[in-house]
PDB file of C-alpha atoms in Angstrom:
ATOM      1  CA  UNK P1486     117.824 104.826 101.680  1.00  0.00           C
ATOM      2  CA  UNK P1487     119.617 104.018 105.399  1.00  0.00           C
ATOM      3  CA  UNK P1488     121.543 105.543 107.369  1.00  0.00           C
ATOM      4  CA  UNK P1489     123.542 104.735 110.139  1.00  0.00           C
ATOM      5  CA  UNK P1490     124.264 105.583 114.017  1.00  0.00           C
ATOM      6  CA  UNK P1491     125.680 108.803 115.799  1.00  0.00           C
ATOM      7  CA  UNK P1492     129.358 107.658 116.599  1.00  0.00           C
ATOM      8  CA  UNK P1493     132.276 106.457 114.289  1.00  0.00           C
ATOM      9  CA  UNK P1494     133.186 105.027 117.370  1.00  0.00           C
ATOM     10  CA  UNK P1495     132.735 101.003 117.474  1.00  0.00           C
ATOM     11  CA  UNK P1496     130.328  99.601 119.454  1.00  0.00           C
ATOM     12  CA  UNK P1497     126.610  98.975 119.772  1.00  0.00           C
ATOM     13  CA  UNK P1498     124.408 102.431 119.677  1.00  0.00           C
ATOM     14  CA  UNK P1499     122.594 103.795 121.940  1.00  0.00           C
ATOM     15  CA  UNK P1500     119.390 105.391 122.669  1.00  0.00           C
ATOM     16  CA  UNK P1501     118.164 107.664 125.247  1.00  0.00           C
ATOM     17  CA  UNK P1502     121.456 106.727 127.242  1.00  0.00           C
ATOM     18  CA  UNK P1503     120.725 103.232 127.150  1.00  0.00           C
ATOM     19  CA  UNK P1504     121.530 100.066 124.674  1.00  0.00           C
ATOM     20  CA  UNK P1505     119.099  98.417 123.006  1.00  0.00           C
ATOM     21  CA  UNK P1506     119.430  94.475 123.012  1.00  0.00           C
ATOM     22  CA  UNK P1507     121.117  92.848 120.411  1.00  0.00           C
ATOM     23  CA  UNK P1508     118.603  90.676 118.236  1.00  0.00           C
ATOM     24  CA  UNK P1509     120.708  89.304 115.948  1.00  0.00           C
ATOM     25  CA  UNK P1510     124.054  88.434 114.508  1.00  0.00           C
ATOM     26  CA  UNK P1511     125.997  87.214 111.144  1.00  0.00           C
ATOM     27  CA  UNK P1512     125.802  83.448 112.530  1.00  0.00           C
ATOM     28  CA  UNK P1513     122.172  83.700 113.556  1.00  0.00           C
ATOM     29  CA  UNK P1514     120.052  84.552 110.252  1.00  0.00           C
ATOM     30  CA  UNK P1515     117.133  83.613 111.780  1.00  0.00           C
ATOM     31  CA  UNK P1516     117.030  86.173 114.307  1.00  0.00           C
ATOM     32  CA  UNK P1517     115.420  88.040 112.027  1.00  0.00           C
ATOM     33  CA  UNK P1518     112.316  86.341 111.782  1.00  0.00           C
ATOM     34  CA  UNK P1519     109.325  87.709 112.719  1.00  0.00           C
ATOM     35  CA  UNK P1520     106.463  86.087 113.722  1.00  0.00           C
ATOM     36  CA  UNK P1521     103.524  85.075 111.558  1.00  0.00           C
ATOM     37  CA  UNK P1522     101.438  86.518 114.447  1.00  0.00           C
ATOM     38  CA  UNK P1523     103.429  89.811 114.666  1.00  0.00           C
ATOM     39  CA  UNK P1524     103.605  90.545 111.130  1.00  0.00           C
ATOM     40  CA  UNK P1525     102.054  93.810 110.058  1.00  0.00           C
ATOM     41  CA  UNK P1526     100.936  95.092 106.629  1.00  0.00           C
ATOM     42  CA  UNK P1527     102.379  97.464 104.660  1.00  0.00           C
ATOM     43  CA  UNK P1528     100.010  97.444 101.717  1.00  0.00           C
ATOM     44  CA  UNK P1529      97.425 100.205 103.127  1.00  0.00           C
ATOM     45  CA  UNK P1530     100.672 102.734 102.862  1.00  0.00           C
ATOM     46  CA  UNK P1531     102.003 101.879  99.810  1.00  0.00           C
ATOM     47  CA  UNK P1532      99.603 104.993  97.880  1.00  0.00           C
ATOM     48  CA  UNK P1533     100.502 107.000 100.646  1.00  0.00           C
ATOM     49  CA  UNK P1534     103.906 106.243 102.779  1.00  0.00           C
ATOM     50  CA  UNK P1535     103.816 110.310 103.600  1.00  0.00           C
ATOM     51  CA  UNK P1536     101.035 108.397 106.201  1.00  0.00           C
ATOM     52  CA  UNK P1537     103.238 106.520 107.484  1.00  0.00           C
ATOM     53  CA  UNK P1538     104.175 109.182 110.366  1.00  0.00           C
ATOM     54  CA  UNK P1539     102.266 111.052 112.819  1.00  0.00           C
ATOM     55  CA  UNK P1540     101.684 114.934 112.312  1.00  0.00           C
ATOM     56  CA  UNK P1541     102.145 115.714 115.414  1.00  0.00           C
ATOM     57  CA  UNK P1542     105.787 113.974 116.070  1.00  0.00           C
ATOM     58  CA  UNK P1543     106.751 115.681 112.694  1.00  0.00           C
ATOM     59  CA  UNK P1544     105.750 118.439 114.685  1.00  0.00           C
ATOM     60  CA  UNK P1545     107.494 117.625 117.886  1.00  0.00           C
ATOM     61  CA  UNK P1546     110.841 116.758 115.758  1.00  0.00           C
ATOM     62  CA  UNK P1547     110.545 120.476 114.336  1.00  0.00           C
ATOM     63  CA  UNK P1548     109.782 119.121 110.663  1.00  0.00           C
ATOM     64  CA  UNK P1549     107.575 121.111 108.758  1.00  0.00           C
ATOM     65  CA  UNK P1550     105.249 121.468 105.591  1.00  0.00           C
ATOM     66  CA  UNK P1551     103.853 118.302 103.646  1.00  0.00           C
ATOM     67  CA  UNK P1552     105.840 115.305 103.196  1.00  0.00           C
ATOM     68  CA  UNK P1553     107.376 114.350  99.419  1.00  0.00           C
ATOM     69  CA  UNK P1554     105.988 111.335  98.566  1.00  0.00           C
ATOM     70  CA  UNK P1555     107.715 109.252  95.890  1.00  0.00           C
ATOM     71  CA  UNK P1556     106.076 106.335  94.687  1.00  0.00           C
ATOM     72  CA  UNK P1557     107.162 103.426  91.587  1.00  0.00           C
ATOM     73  CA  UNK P1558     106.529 104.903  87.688  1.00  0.00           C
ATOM     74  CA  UNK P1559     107.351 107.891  89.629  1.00  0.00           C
ATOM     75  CA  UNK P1560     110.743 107.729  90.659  1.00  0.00           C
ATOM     76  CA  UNK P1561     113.876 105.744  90.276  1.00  0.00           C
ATOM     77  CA  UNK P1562     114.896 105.060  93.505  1.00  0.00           C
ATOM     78  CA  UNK P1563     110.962 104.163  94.504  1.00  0.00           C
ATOM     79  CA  UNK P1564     111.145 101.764  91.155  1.00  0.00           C
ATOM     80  CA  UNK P1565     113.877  99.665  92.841  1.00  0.00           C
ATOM     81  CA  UNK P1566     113.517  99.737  96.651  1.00  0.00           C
ATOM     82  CA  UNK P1567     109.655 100.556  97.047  1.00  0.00           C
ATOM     83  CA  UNK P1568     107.371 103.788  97.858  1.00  0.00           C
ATOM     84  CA  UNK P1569     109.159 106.989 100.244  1.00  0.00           C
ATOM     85  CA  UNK P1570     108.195 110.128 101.614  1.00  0.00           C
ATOM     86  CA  UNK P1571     110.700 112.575 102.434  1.00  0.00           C
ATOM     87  CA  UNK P1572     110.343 115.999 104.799  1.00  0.00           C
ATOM     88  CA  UNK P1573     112.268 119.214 105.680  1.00  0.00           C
ATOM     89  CA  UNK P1574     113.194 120.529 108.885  1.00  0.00           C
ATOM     90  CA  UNK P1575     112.003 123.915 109.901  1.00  0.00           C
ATOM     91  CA  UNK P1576     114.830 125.593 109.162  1.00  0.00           C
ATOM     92  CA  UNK P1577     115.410 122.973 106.069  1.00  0.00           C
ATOM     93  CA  UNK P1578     118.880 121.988 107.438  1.00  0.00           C
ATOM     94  CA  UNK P1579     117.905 118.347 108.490  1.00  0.00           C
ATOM     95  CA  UNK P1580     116.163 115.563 106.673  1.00  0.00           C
ATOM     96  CA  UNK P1581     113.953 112.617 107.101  1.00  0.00           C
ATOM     97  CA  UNK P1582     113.482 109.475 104.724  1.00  0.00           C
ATOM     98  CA  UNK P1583     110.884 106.716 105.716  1.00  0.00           C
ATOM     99  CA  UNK P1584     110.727 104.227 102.964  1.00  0.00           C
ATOM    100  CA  UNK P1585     108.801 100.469 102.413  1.00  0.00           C
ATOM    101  CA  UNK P1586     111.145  98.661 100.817  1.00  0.00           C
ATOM    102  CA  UNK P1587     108.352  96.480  98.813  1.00  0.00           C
ATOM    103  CA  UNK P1588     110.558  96.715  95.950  1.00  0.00           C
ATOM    104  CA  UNK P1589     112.928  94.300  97.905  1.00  0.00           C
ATOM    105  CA  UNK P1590     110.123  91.911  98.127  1.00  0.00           C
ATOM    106  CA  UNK P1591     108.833  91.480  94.913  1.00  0.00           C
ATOM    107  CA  UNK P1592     112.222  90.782  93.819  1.00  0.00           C
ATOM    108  CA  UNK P1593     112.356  87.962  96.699  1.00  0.00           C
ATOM    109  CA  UNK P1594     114.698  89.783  98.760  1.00  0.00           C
ATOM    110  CA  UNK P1595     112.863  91.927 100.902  1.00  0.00           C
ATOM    111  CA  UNK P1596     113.472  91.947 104.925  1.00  0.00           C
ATOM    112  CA  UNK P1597     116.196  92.177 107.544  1.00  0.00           C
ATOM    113  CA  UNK P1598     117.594  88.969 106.620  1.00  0.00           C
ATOM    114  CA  UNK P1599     118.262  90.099 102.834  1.00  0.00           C
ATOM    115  CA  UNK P1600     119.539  93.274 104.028  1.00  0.00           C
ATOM    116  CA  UNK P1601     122.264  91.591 106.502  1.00  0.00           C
ATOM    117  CA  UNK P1602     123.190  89.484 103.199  1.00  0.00           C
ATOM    118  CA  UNK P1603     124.004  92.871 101.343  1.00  0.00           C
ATOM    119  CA  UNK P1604     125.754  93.781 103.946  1.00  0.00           C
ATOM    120  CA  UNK P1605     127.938  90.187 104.130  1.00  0.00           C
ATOM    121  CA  UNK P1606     128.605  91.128 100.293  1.00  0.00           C
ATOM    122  CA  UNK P1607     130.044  94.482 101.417  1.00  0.00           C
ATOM    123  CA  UNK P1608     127.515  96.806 100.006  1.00  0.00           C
ATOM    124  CA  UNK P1609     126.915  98.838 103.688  1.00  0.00           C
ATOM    125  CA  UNK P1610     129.946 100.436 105.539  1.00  0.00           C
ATOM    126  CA  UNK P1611     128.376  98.490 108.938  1.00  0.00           C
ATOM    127  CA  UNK P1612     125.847  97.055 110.581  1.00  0.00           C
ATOM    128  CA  UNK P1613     124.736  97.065 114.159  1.00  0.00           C
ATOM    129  CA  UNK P1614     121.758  94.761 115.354  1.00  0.00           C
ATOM    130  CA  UNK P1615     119.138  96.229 117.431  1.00  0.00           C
ATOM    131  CA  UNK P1616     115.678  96.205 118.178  1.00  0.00           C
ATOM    132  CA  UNK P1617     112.930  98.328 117.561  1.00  0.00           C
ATOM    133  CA  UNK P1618     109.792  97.914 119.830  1.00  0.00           C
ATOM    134  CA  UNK P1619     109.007  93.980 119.494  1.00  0.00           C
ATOM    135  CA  UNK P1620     110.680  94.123 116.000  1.00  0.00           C
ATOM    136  CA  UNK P1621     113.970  92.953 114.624  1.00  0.00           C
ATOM    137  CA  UNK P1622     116.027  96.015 113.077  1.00  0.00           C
ATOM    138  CA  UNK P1623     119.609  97.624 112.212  1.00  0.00           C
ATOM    139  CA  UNK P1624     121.721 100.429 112.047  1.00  0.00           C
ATOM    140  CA  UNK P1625     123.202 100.385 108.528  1.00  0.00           C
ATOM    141  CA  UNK P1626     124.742 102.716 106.170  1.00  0.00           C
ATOM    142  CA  UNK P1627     126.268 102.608 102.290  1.00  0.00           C
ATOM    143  CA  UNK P1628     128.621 104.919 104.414  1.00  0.00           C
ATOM    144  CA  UNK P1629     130.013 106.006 107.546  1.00  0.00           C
ATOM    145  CA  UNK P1630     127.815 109.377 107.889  1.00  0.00           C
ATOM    146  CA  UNK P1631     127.657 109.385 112.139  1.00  0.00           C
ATOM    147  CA  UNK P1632     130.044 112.163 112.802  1.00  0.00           C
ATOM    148  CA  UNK P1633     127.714 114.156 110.720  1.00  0.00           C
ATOM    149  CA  UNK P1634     124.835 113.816 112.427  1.00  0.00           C
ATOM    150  CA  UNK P1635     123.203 111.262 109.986  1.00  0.00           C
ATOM    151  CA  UNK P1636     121.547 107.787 111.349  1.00  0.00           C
ATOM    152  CA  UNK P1637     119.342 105.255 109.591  1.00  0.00           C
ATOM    153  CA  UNK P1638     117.378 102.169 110.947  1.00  0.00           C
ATOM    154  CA  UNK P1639     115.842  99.326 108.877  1.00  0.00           C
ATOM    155  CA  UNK P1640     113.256  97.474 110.896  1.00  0.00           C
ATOM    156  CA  UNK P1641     111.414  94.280 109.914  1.00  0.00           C
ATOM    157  CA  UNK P1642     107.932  93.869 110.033  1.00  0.00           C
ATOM    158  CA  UNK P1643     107.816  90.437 108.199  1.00  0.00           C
ATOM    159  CA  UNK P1644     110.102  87.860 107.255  1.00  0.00           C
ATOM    160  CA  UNK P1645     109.677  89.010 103.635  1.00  0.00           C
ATOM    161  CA  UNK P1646     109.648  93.115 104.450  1.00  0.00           C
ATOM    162  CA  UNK P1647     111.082  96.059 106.469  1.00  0.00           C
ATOM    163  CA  UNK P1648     111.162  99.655 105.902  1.00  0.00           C
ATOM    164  CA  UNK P1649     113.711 101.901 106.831  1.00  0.00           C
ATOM    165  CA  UNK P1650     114.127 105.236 108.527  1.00  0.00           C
ATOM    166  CA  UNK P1651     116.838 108.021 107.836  1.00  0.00           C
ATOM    167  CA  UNK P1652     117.678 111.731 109.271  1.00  0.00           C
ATOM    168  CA  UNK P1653     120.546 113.542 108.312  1.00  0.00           C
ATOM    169  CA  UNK P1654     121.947 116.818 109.027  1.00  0.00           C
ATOM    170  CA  UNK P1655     121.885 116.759 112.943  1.00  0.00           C
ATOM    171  CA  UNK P1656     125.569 118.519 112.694  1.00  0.00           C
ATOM    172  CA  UNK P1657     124.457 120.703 115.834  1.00  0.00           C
ATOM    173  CA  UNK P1658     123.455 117.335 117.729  1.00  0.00           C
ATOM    174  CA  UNK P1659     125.368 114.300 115.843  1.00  0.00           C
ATOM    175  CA  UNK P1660     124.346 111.849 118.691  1.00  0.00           C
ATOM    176  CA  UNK P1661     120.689 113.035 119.016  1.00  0.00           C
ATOM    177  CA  UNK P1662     120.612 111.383 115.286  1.00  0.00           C
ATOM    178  CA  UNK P1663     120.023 107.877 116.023  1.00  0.00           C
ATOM    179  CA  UNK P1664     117.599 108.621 118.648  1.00  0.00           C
ATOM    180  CA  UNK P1665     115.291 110.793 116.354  1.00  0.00           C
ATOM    181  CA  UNK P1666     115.204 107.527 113.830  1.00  0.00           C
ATOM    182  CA  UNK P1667     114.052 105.343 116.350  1.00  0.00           C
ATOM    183  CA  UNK P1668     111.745 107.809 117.565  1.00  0.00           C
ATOM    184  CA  UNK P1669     110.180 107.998 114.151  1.00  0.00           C
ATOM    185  CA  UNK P1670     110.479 104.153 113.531  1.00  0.00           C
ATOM    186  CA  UNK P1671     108.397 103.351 116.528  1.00  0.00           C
ATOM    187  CA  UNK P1672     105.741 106.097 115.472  1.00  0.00           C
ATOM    188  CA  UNK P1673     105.595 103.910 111.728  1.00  0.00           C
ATOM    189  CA  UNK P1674     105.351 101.032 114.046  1.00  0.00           C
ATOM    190  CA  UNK P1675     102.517 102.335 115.406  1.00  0.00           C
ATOM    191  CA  UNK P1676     101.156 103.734 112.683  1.00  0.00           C
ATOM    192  CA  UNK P1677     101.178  99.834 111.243  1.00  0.00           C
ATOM    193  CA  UNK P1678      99.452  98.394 113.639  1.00  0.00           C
ATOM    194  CA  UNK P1679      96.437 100.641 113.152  1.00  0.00           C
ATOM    195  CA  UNK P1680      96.241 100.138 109.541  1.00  0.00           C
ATOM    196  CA  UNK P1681      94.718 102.961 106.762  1.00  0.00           C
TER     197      UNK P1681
END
């Protein structure tokens, strides 16, 4: 699952109070490639994509108790798209979703490129290119759930894969939405890059 940004408003998001750089558009699919060099490895999370992101942000972000992870034979969304883990807020108002969308690649669609194509075909509400860290991502959405408080980021790792982030429920703060996800997308970033 995605979300999308913190405004219905057009335009490219913002973070922090400043815009990230665009990366890529419809007429440039390969702006979405990412670098044999830079790829990074999903496989050592797949058990365990709960791992995926650091106690102590989950912490910082006021998001407590043990993640949900949901993994394939175990649950139909995780069959299609690819392992999840989902957590509570404190106050279980607001929401976060980090999934590996492996799923995508074994099918032969996996990464940002695939996911721009969906969007071509009209399956998300919008799309808005960005950047996360050194990697190629989005802001994308099946609908338009800003206003509310609800953002999403898929980020690509590989040519081939990309996970996604999601928060929801940041009705007290709808524009602090999208800068939680990135927040949490760089942490899986980092996470990554160390491995198991």
């Amino acid at each position: 699952m995605v979300a999308a940004c913190s405004s219905e408003e057009p335009g490219t998001p913002t973070v922090n109070g400043s815009q990230p750089p665009v990366v890529g558009t419809s007429n440039s699919p390969n702006s979405y490639t990412v670098p044999p060099d830079k790829a990074l490895d999903v496989a050592p999370f797949l058990g365990d994509p709960c791992g995926l992101v650091s106690e102590g942000l989950l912490s910082d972000e006021k998001y407590s108790g043990e993640g949900r992870p949901r993994l394939p034979g175990e649950d139909a969304t995780a069959d299609v798209t690819g392992p999840y883990c989902g957590w509570s807020g404190e106050d279980d108002s607001r929401g976060l979703t980090v999934s590996i969308q492996s799923g995508n690649a074994q099918r032969g669609a996996g990464g940002l490129t695939h996911l721009r194509r969906m969007y071509d075909e009209g399956r998300y509400a919008y799309w808005e290119d960005t950047s996360v860290g050194e990697y190629p991502a989005a802001y994308l959405d099946l609908a338009d759930r800003r206003s509310a408080g609800g953002c999403g980021v898929a980020v690509g790792v590989a040519d081939d894969m990309s996970f996604s982030v999601a928060v929801d429920a940041y009705t007290d703060q709808p524009t602090e939405a999208c800068a939680a996800a990135t927040r949490f997308a760089e942490d899986v970033l980092d996470n990554l890059s160390k491995g198991a």
